[in-house]
Coordinates of C-alpha atoms in Angstrom, one line a residue:
G744 CA -26.2 8.8 45.9
E745 CA -29.4 7.0 44.3
A746 CA -30.4 6.3 47.8
I747 CA -30.1 10.0 49.1
S748 CA -31.9 11.4 45.7
W749 CA -34.7 9.1 46.7
H750 CA -34.7 10.0 50.4
L751 CA -34.9 13.6 49.6
Q752 CA -37.8 13.0 46.8
E753 CA -40.1 11.3 49.2
I754 CA -39.4 14.1 52.0
L755 CA -40.3 16.8 49.7
N756 CA -43.4 14.8 48.0
S757 CA -44.7 14.3 51.7
K758 CA -44.1 17.9 52.4
K759 CA -46.2 18.6 49.1
M760 CA -43.4 20.9 47.9
I761 CA -42.6 19.3 44.3
E762 CA -46.2 18.2 42.9
D763 CA -46.3 20.4 40.0
K764 CA -42.6 20.4 39.2
P765 CA -40.6 18.3 37.1
V766 CA -37.9 16.4 39.2
E767 CA -34.8 14.6 37.7
R768 CA -31.5 13.5 38.9
V769 CA -28.1 14.7 37.8
V770 CA -25.4 12.3 37.8
F771 CA -21.8 12.8 37.0
N772 CA -18.8 10.1 37.5
E773 CA -16.1 12.7 37.7
I774 CA -15.4 15.9 39.1
T775 CA -14.4 18.1 36.4
K776 CA -15.9 20.9 34.7
N777 CA -17.0 19.1 31.5
A778 CA -18.7 16.2 33.0
V779 CA -20.6 18.2 35.4
L780 CA -21.9 20.6 32.4
H781 CA -22.7 17.4 30.3
A782 CA -24.4 16.0 33.5
M783 CA -26.5 18.8 33.9
K784 CA -27.6 18.7 29.9
T785 CA -28.6 14.8 30.1
P786 CA -30.5 14.4 33.6
R787 CA -32.7 11.1 34.2
Q788 CA -35.2 9.6 36.5
I789 CA -34.3 7.9 40.1
N790 CA -33.2 4.4 39.2
S791 CA -35.9 2.4 41.3
E792 CA -33.4 -0.8 41.0
L793 CA -30.4 1.1 42.6
V794 CA -32.6 2.1 45.2
E795 CA -34.0 -1.2 46.0
A796 CA -30.3 -2.8 46.3
Y797 CA -29.6 -0.1 49.0
L798 CA -32.6 -0.8 50.8
A799 CA -31.9 -4.7 50.9
R800 CA -28.4 -4.3 51.9
R801 CA -29.4 -1.8 54.6
A802 CA -31.9 -4.3 55.8
L803 CA -29.1 -6.8 55.9
D804 CA -27.1 -4.9 57.8
H805 CA -30.0 -4.1 60.3
L806 CA -30.9 -7.9 60.6
I807 CA -27.5 -9.1 61.3
G808 CA -26.3 -6.1 63.4
F809 CA -29.4 -5.9 65.4
S810 CA -30.5 -9.6 65.7
I811 CA -26.8 -11.2 65.9
S812 CA -25.1 -8.3 68.2
P813 CA -27.3 -8.5 71.4
I814 CA -26.8 -12.4 71.3
L815 CA -23.2 -11.7 71.4
W816 CA -23.5 -9.1 74.3
R817 CA -25.2 -11.9 76.3
K818 CA -23.1 -14.8 75.2
L819 CA -19.6 -13.2 74.7
P820 CA -19.6 -10.3 77.4
G821 CA -16.9 -7.7 76.0
S822 CA -17.9 -8.5 72.3
K823 CA -19.1 -5.2 71.0
S824 CA -20.7 -6.0 67.6
A825 CA -20.9 -8.3 64.4
G826 CA -20.9 -6.1 61.4
R827 CA -21.7 -7.7 58.1
V828 CA -18.5 -7.0 56.7
Q829 CA -16.4 -6.7 59.6
S830 CA -17.6 -10.2 60.6
V831 CA -16.3 -11.7 57.4
A832 CA -12.9 -9.7 57.5
L833 CA -12.2 -11.2 61.0
K834 CA -13.1 -14.9 59.6
L835 CA -10.5 -14.3 56.9
I836 CA -7.7 -13.2 59.5
C837 CA -8.9 -16.4 61.7
E838 CA -8.6 -18.8 59.1
R839 CA -5.5 -17.8 58.0
E840 CA -4.1 -18.1 61.5
I841 CA -5.6 -21.9 61.7
E842 CA -3.5 -22.5 58.4
I843 CA -0.4 -21.3 60.0
E844 CA -1.1 -23.5 63.0
K845 CA -1.5 -26.7 61.0
F846 CA 1.3 -26.1 58.7
N847 CA 3.9 -28.6 58.7
I848 CA 7.3 -27.2 57.8
E849 CA 9.6 -29.4 55.3
E850 CA 13.1 -29.1 54.3
Y851 CA 14.1 -28.6 51.0
W852 CA 17.7 -27.6 49.1
S853 CA 18.3 -26.0 45.7
I854 CA 21.7 -25.7 44.0
T855 CA 23.4 -22.7 42.4
S856 CA 26.6 -22.5 40.4
I857 CA 28.5 -19.7 39.2
F858 CA 30.1 -20.2 35.8
S859 CA 32.9 -18.1 33.7
K860 CA 33.5 -17.9 30.2
N861 CA 36.9 -17.7 28.3
D862 CA 37.2 -14.0 28.9
K863 CA 36.4 -14.5 32.5
Q864 CA 33.0 -13.0 32.7
Q865 CA 30.9 -15.0 35.0
F866 CA 27.3 -15.7 35.3
T867 CA 24.9 -17.6 37.8
A868 CA 22.6 -20.6 37.3
K869 CA 20.3 -22.9 39.0
L870 CA 20.3 -26.7 38.8
S871 CA 17.4 -27.9 36.8
V872 CA 18.0 -31.4 35.7
L873 CA 19.8 -34.0 37.7
D874 CA 20.2 -37.9 36.6
N875 CA 18.2 -36.8 33.7
N876 CA 15.4 -35.8 35.8
K877 CA 13.6 -32.6 36.1
L878 CA 14.3 -31.1 39.5
A879 CA 10.6 -30.0 41.4
K880 CA 11.3 -27.6 44.3
M881 CA 11.0 -30.1 46.8
D882 CA 13.4 -32.8 45.3
L883 CA 16.5 -32.6 47.1
K884 CA 15.1 -33.3 50.5
N885 CA 18.1 -32.9 52.7
E886 CA 21.9 -32.1 52.9
K887 CA 22.8 -35.9 52.2
E888 CA 21.1 -35.6 48.8
A889 CA 22.5 -32.1 48.0
N890 CA 26.1 -32.9 48.8
S891 CA 25.6 -36.2 46.7
A892 CA 24.5 -33.9 43.7
L893 CA 27.3 -31.4 44.2
E894 CA 30.0 -34.3 44.2
K895 CA 28.6 -35.1 40.5
I896 CA 28.4 -31.5 39.4
R897 CA 32.2 -30.9 40.5
N898 CA 33.3 -34.0 38.5
S899 CA 31.9 -33.0 35.5
S900 CA 32.8 -30.5 32.8
F901 CA 30.0 -28.0 31.0
N902 CA 29.1 -26.2 28.1
I903 CA 26.4 -24.2 26.7
T904 CA 23.8 -26.4 24.8
K905 CA 20.9 -24.1 24.3
I906 CA 20.2 -20.3 24.1
S907 CA 16.8 -19.1 23.5
T908 CA 16.0 -15.3 23.5
K909 CA 12.4 -13.8 23.0
R910 CA 11.2 -10.2 23.0
V911 CA 8.3 -9.6 25.3
K912 CA 6.3 -6.7 26.5
R913 CA 5.4 -5.3 29.9
N914 CA 2.2 -3.4 30.0
P915 CA 1.7 -0.9 32.8
L916 CA -0.8 -1.1 35.4
P917 CA -3.9 0.7 35.6
P918 CA -4.3 3.8 37.7
F919 CA -5.3 3.7 41.1
T920 CA -8.5 2.7 42.7
T921 CA -9.0 3.0 46.6
S922 CA -7.8 -0.4 47.3
T923 CA -4.8 -0.7 44.9
L924 CA -3.8 2.7 46.2
Q925 CA -4.1 1.3 50.0
Q926 CA -2.1 -1.8 48.9
E927 CA 0.7 0.1 47.1
A928 CA 1.1 2.5 49.9
S929 CA 1.3 -0.5 52.1
N930 CA 3.8 -2.3 50.1
K931 CA 6.0 0.8 49.1
L932 CA 5.7 3.0 51.9
S933 CA 4.5 1.0 54.8
F934 CA 1.2 3.2 55.2
G935 CA -1.5 1.6 57.0
A936 CA -4.8 1.8 55.1
S937 CA -6.3 4.4 57.9
R938 CA -3.1 6.5 57.3
T939 CA -3.0 6.3 53.4
M940 CA -6.6 7.3 53.4
R941 CA -6.0 10.3 56.0
I942 CA -3.0 11.6 53.8
A943 CA -5.0 11.0 50.5
Q944 CA -8.0 13.2 52.0
K945 CA -5.7 16.0 52.7
L946 CA -4.7 15.9 48.9
Y947 CA -8.5 15.7 47.9
E948 CA -9.4 18.6 50.0
G949 CA -7.0 21.0 48.9
I950 CA -3.5 22.4 49.6
N951 CA -2.1 25.7 49.8
I952 CA 0.2 25.9 46.6
G953 CA 1.2 29.4 47.1
S954 CA -1.2 31.4 45.0
E955 CA -4.5 29.0 45.7
T956 CA -5.6 26.1 47.9
T957 CA -6.3 23.4 45.3
G958 CA -7.5 19.8 45.5
L959 CA -4.4 18.0 44.1
I960 CA -6.1 14.5 43.4
T961 CA -9.5 13.2 42.3
Y962 CA -11.8 11.6 44.8
M963 CA -10.4 8.8 46.6
R964 CA -13.0 6.6 47.5
T965 CA -13.5 4.9 44.1
D966 CA -13.4 1.2 42.7
G967 CA -13.1 2.7 39.0
V968 CA -10.1 2.2 37.1
Q969 CA -11.2 4.4 34.1
L970 CA -9.9 8.2 33.7
S971 CA -12.0 10.9 31.8
T972 CA -11.2 12.0 28.4
Q973 CA -10.0 15.2 29.3
A974 CA -7.6 13.6 32.0
I975 CA -6.2 11.3 29.2
D976 CA -5.6 13.9 26.8
E977 CA -3.7 15.7 29.1
L978 CA -1.8 12.5 30.2
R979 CA -0.9 12.2 26.5
N980 CA 0.4 15.5 26.0
E981 CA 2.5 15.6 29.0
I982 CA 4.2 12.4 28.2
T983 CA 4.8 13.7 24.7
N984 CA 6.3 16.9 26.0
L985 CA 8.5 14.8 28.6
H986 CA 9.9 12.0 26.8
G987 CA 8.5 12.4 22.9
K988 CA 6.1 10.9 20.8
E989 CA 7.5 7.2 20.9
Y990 CA 6.5 6.8 24.6
I991 CA 2.6 7.1 23.9
P992 CA 0.8 4.3 22.5
Q993 CA -1.3 4.9 19.5
T994 CA -4.5 4.7 21.0
P995 CA -5.4 5.7 24.6
R996 CA -5.2 2.5 27.1
V997 CA -8.6 1.6 28.3
Y998 CA -8.9 0.0 31.5
K999 CA -11.7 -2.2 33.0
S1000 CA -12.3 -3.0 36.5
K1001 CA -11.7 -6.8 37.5
A1002 CA -14.1 -6.7 40.4
A1003 CA -17.1 -8.3 39.5
N1004 CA -19.2 -6.0 41.6
A1005 CA -17.6 -2.8 41.2
Q1006 CA -20.1 0.3 41.2
E1007 CA -17.5 2.7 39.2
A1008 CA -19.3 6.0 40.4
H1009 CA -16.1 7.7 40.2
E1010 CA -13.0 7.6 38.1
A1011 CA -9.7 6.4 39.3
I1012 CA -7.6 8.3 41.7
R1013 CA -5.2 10.7 39.5
P1014 CA -3.9 14.2 39.8
T1015 CA -6.3 17.0 39.1
A1016 CA -3.3 18.2 37.0
I1017 CA -0.9 16.2 35.6
S1018 CA 1.3 19.2 34.9
R1019 CA 1.8 19.6 38.7
H1020 CA 4.9 17.2 38.9
P1021 CA 5.8 15.9 42.6
E1022 CA 9.2 17.9 42.7
S1023 CA 7.3 21.3 42.0
M1024 CA 4.9 20.5 44.6
S1025 CA 7.4 19.2 47.2
S1026 CA 7.7 22.8 49.1
Y1027 CA 4.1 22.8 49.8
L1028 CA 3.6 19.1 51.0
D1029 CA 4.9 17.4 54.0
D1030 CA 7.0 14.3 53.6
E1031 CA 4.1 11.8 53.9
Q1032 CA 1.7 13.7 51.6
F1033 CA 4.6 14.3 49.2
K1034 CA 5.3 10.5 48.9
L1035 CA 1.8 9.7 48.6
Y1036 CA 1.3 12.3 45.9
E1037 CA 4.2 11.1 43.9
L1038 CA 3.2 7.5 44.0
I1039 CA -0.4 8.7 42.4
W1040 CA 1.3 10.8 39.8
K1041 CA 3.8 8.2 38.6
R1042 CA 1.2 5.5 38.6
T1043 CA -1.2 7.8 36.6
I1044 CA 1.3 8.8 34.0
S1045 CA 2.7 5.3 33.6
S1046 CA -0.7 3.8 32.9
Q1047 CA -1.2 6.0 29.6
M1048 CA 2.3 5.0 28.6
Q1049 CA 3.8 2.9 25.8
S1050 CA 4.7 -0.7 27.0
A1051 CA 8.3 -1.7 27.8
E1052 CA 10.2 -4.3 25.6
L1053 CA 12.6 -6.3 27.0
D1054 CA 14.8 -9.2 25.5
E1055 CA 14.6 -12.3 27.6
T1056 CA 17.1 -14.8 27.4
S1057 CA 17.4 -18.2 28.8
A1058 CA 20.4 -20.7 28.8
D1059 CA 21.3 -24.4 29.1
I1060 CA 24.9 -25.2 30.8
S1061 CA 24.7 -29.2 30.5
N1062 CA 27.3 -31.6 31.2
K1063 CA 28.8 -34.1 28.5
D1064 CA 25.8 -36.6 28.4
K1065 CA 23.3 -34.1 29.4
T1066 CA 22.4 -35.7 32.7
I1067 CA 23.0 -32.7 34.7
V1068 CA 21.7 -29.4 33.2
F1069 CA 21.7 -25.7 34.9
R1070 CA 19.5 -23.1 33.6
A1071 CA 20.7 -19.1 33.7
N1072 CA 17.9 -16.4 33.1
G1073 CA 18.5 -12.9 32.2
S1074 CA 16.9 -9.8 30.6
Q1075 CA 17.5 -6.7 28.8
V1076 CA 15.4 -3.5 28.4
R1077 CA 15.2 -2.5 24.8
F1078 CA 12.9 0.0 25.0
P1079 CA 11.9 1.4 28.8
G1080 CA 8.1 2.5 27.8
F1081 CA 6.7 3.3 31.3
F1082 CA 9.8 1.6 32.9
I1083 CA 11.0 5.1 33.2
Y1084 CA 8.6 5.4 36.2
R1085 CA 9.4 2.2 37.7
D1086 CA 11.2 2.1 41.3
R1087 CA 13.3 -0.8 41.2
N1088 CA 15.9 -1.9 38.4
D1089 CA 16.0 -6.0 39.0
D1090 CA 17.1 -7.0 35.5
K1091 CA 19.6 -9.6 35.8
I1092 CA 21.6 -9.4 32.5
L1093 CA 23.7 -12.1 31.2
P1094 CA 27.3 -11.9 29.2
N1095 CA 27.0 -12.6 25.7
L1096 CA 26.6 -16.6 25.5
V1097 CA 27.4 -18.7 22.4
E1098 CA 26.0 -22.2 21.8
N1099 CA 28.4 -25.0 22.4
E1100 CA 30.9 -22.8 24.0
N1101 CA 32.7 -24.4 27.0
V1102 CA 32.3 -22.9 30.5
D1103 CA 34.2 -23.5 33.7
L1104 CA 32.5 -24.1 36.9
E1105 CA 34.1 -21.5 39.6
K1106 CA 31.8 -22.8 42.4
A1107 CA 28.8 -24.8 43.3
D1108 CA 26.9 -24.6 46.5
G1109 CA 24.0 -25.9 48.0
E1110 CA 21.1 -23.9 49.9
Q1111 CA 18.9 -25.1 52.6
H1112 CA 15.3 -23.9 52.8
F1113 CA 12.3 -24.6 54.7
T1114 CA 8.7 -24.3 53.3
Q1115 CA 6.8 -21.3 54.9
P1116 CA 3.3 -21.4 56.0
P1117 CA 1.0 -18.7 54.3
P1118 CA 1.7 -15.2 55.8
R1119 CA -0.3 -13.4 57.7
Y1120 CA -2.3 -10.6 56.5
T1121 CA -1.3 -7.2 56.2
D1122 CA -3.6 -4.1 55.4
A1123 CA -2.8 -4.6 51.6
S1124 CA -3.2 -8.6 51.4
L1125 CA -6.2 -8.4 53.3
I1126 CA -7.9 -5.6 50.9
K1127 CA -7.0 -7.4 48.1
K1128 CA -8.4 -10.5 49.3
M1129 CA -11.5 -8.9 50.2
E1130 CA -11.8 -7.3 47.0
E1131 CA -11.4 -10.5 45.0
L1132 CA -14.1 -12.0 47.0
G1133 CA -16.5 -9.0 46.2
I1134 CA -16.8 -8.0 49.8
G1135 CA -16.8 -4.3 51.2
R1136 CA -16.8 -1.2 49.7
P1137 CA -13.7 1.4 48.7
S1138 CA -15.0 3.6 51.6
T1139 CA -15.1 0.8 54.1
Y1140 CA -11.6 -1.1 54.1
A1141 CA -9.7 1.3 56.1
S1142 CA -12.7 1.7 58.8
I1143 CA -13.2 -2.1 59.0
L1144 CA -9.6 -2.9 59.7
Q1145 CA -9.5 -0.1 62.3
V1146 CA -12.7 -1.5 64.1
L1147 CA -11.2 -5.0 64.3
V1148 CA -7.9 -3.7 66.4
N1149 CA -10.2 -1.0 68.4
R1150 CA -12.2 -3.8 69.7
N1151 CA -9.5 -6.2 70.6
Y1152 CA -10.4 -8.6 68.3
V1153 CA -7.2 -8.5 66.2
E1154 CA -3.7 -7.1 67.0
K1155 CA -1.2 -5.3 64.6
D1156 CA 2.6 -6.2 65.0
R1157 CA 4.7 -4.9 62.7
G1158 CA 1.6 -4.6 60.0
K1159 CA 0.5 -8.2 60.5
H1160 CA -2.8 -9.0 61.5
I1161 CA -3.0 -11.5 64.6
P1162 CA -6.1 -12.6 65.8
Q1163 CA -6.6 -12.3 69.4
E1164 CA -8.6 -14.9 71.7
R1165 CA -11.9 -12.5 71.8
G1166 CA -11.6 -12.4 67.8
R1167 CA -11.4 -16.2 67.5
I1168 CA -13.8 -17.2 69.8
L1169 CA -16.3 -14.8 68.2
T1170 CA -15.4 -16.2 65.0
A1171 CA -15.9 -19.6 66.0
F1172 CA -19.2 -18.6 67.6
L1173 CA -20.5 -16.8 64.5
N1174 CA -19.3 -19.7 62.2
N1175 CA -21.3 -22.2 64.4
F1176 CA -24.5 -20.6 64.9
F1177 CA -24.8 -17.8 62.2
G1178 CA -22.5 -19.7 59.4
Q1179 CA -24.9 -18.6 56.5
Y1180 CA -24.4 -15.0 57.5
I1181 CA -20.6 -15.0 57.2
E1182 CA -20.3 -17.1 54.0
Y1183 CA -18.1 -15.3 51.5
D1184 CA -20.6 -15.3 48.8
F1185 CA -23.5 -14.2 50.7
T1186 CA -21.7 -11.1 52.0
A1187 CA -20.5 -10.3 48.4

């Protein structure tokens, strides 16, 4: 935006059209009536540092794009280009593939038991101490060791030696930015980044909702997690109307961006009117639009809700001389807060346990596991990684991932990015001859 203003001013100056006129720039960070009116009242001069940052970034793009790409055409026929951010995304995918190829798979075992109380209520627990030693993940290396442990367990009698319960709070997540929306839509709805952006674009541009065509969400290319004060007031009123006063915190929640170089030019992605509930919009939206709108609506409303309160309980179940100890964990929701809008209910509830109470071992089983190599990147995990490294901008993630596939550098298989031979050769070539340009911190 700063760059566009500067270009316009340069052109108008060169045509001598604004010599005697005062020229100022108006900036607003959210597309709402109040924000636009306030911005008009408080204009400012063009910020030369922001313009220079843009020029520097453009110069780098040109130096890298125009200098390295022609070398690729000569040396690696069929390689189309080496974009500044695209090359780094490809490097991440190729490095992950090398990690997977080098990975050594190891076997390990875990032991889970089912205990029952006198009143026949059952609960499960995991083995945590064996022969007085705290068990690490890889300590039981094979079936023989697991069977030897199971024999000791089956020959023991158990009672509850320690119970601890603590009240914990779970806080809601901030509203969506471009990257967190793409990650969540990938994880929950199995939408790729491009598909998510295509649907979001339509929700932003406008949907015919009977009486009018109106945008249902705010601008969807943003790295800011902040919301306008007007939106927060609307949210707090809506939460109070729907669920009551105890569901809103005393003061509104304020979120700060974790990304070190976030520009925060726009507020977070939110419904333009929180009163438009997903159910009431469903007749105007197709299936994909409804799912994405519902995701955004729930995340936005929960971001301003009271924390959930849980009682987390852990119990130790030991044999007589405490050389074998099992650990059972469970939690109970005491106040749901924003959990009302959580999709899954994965709370494991323990029966009422009493210290020193004897319990019967109903069943003890060993389970074989193998260590897993790091997973290949999905759209969600790659975007998350790029954002952590401070690489790329909200508007570029989807198109960069698409370019890698279009140029046959990467193939997507069931949502996973697999580097192709051409992509791997390209990364090796760039690493060898132009390593500094595809360093993560240089690109960031």
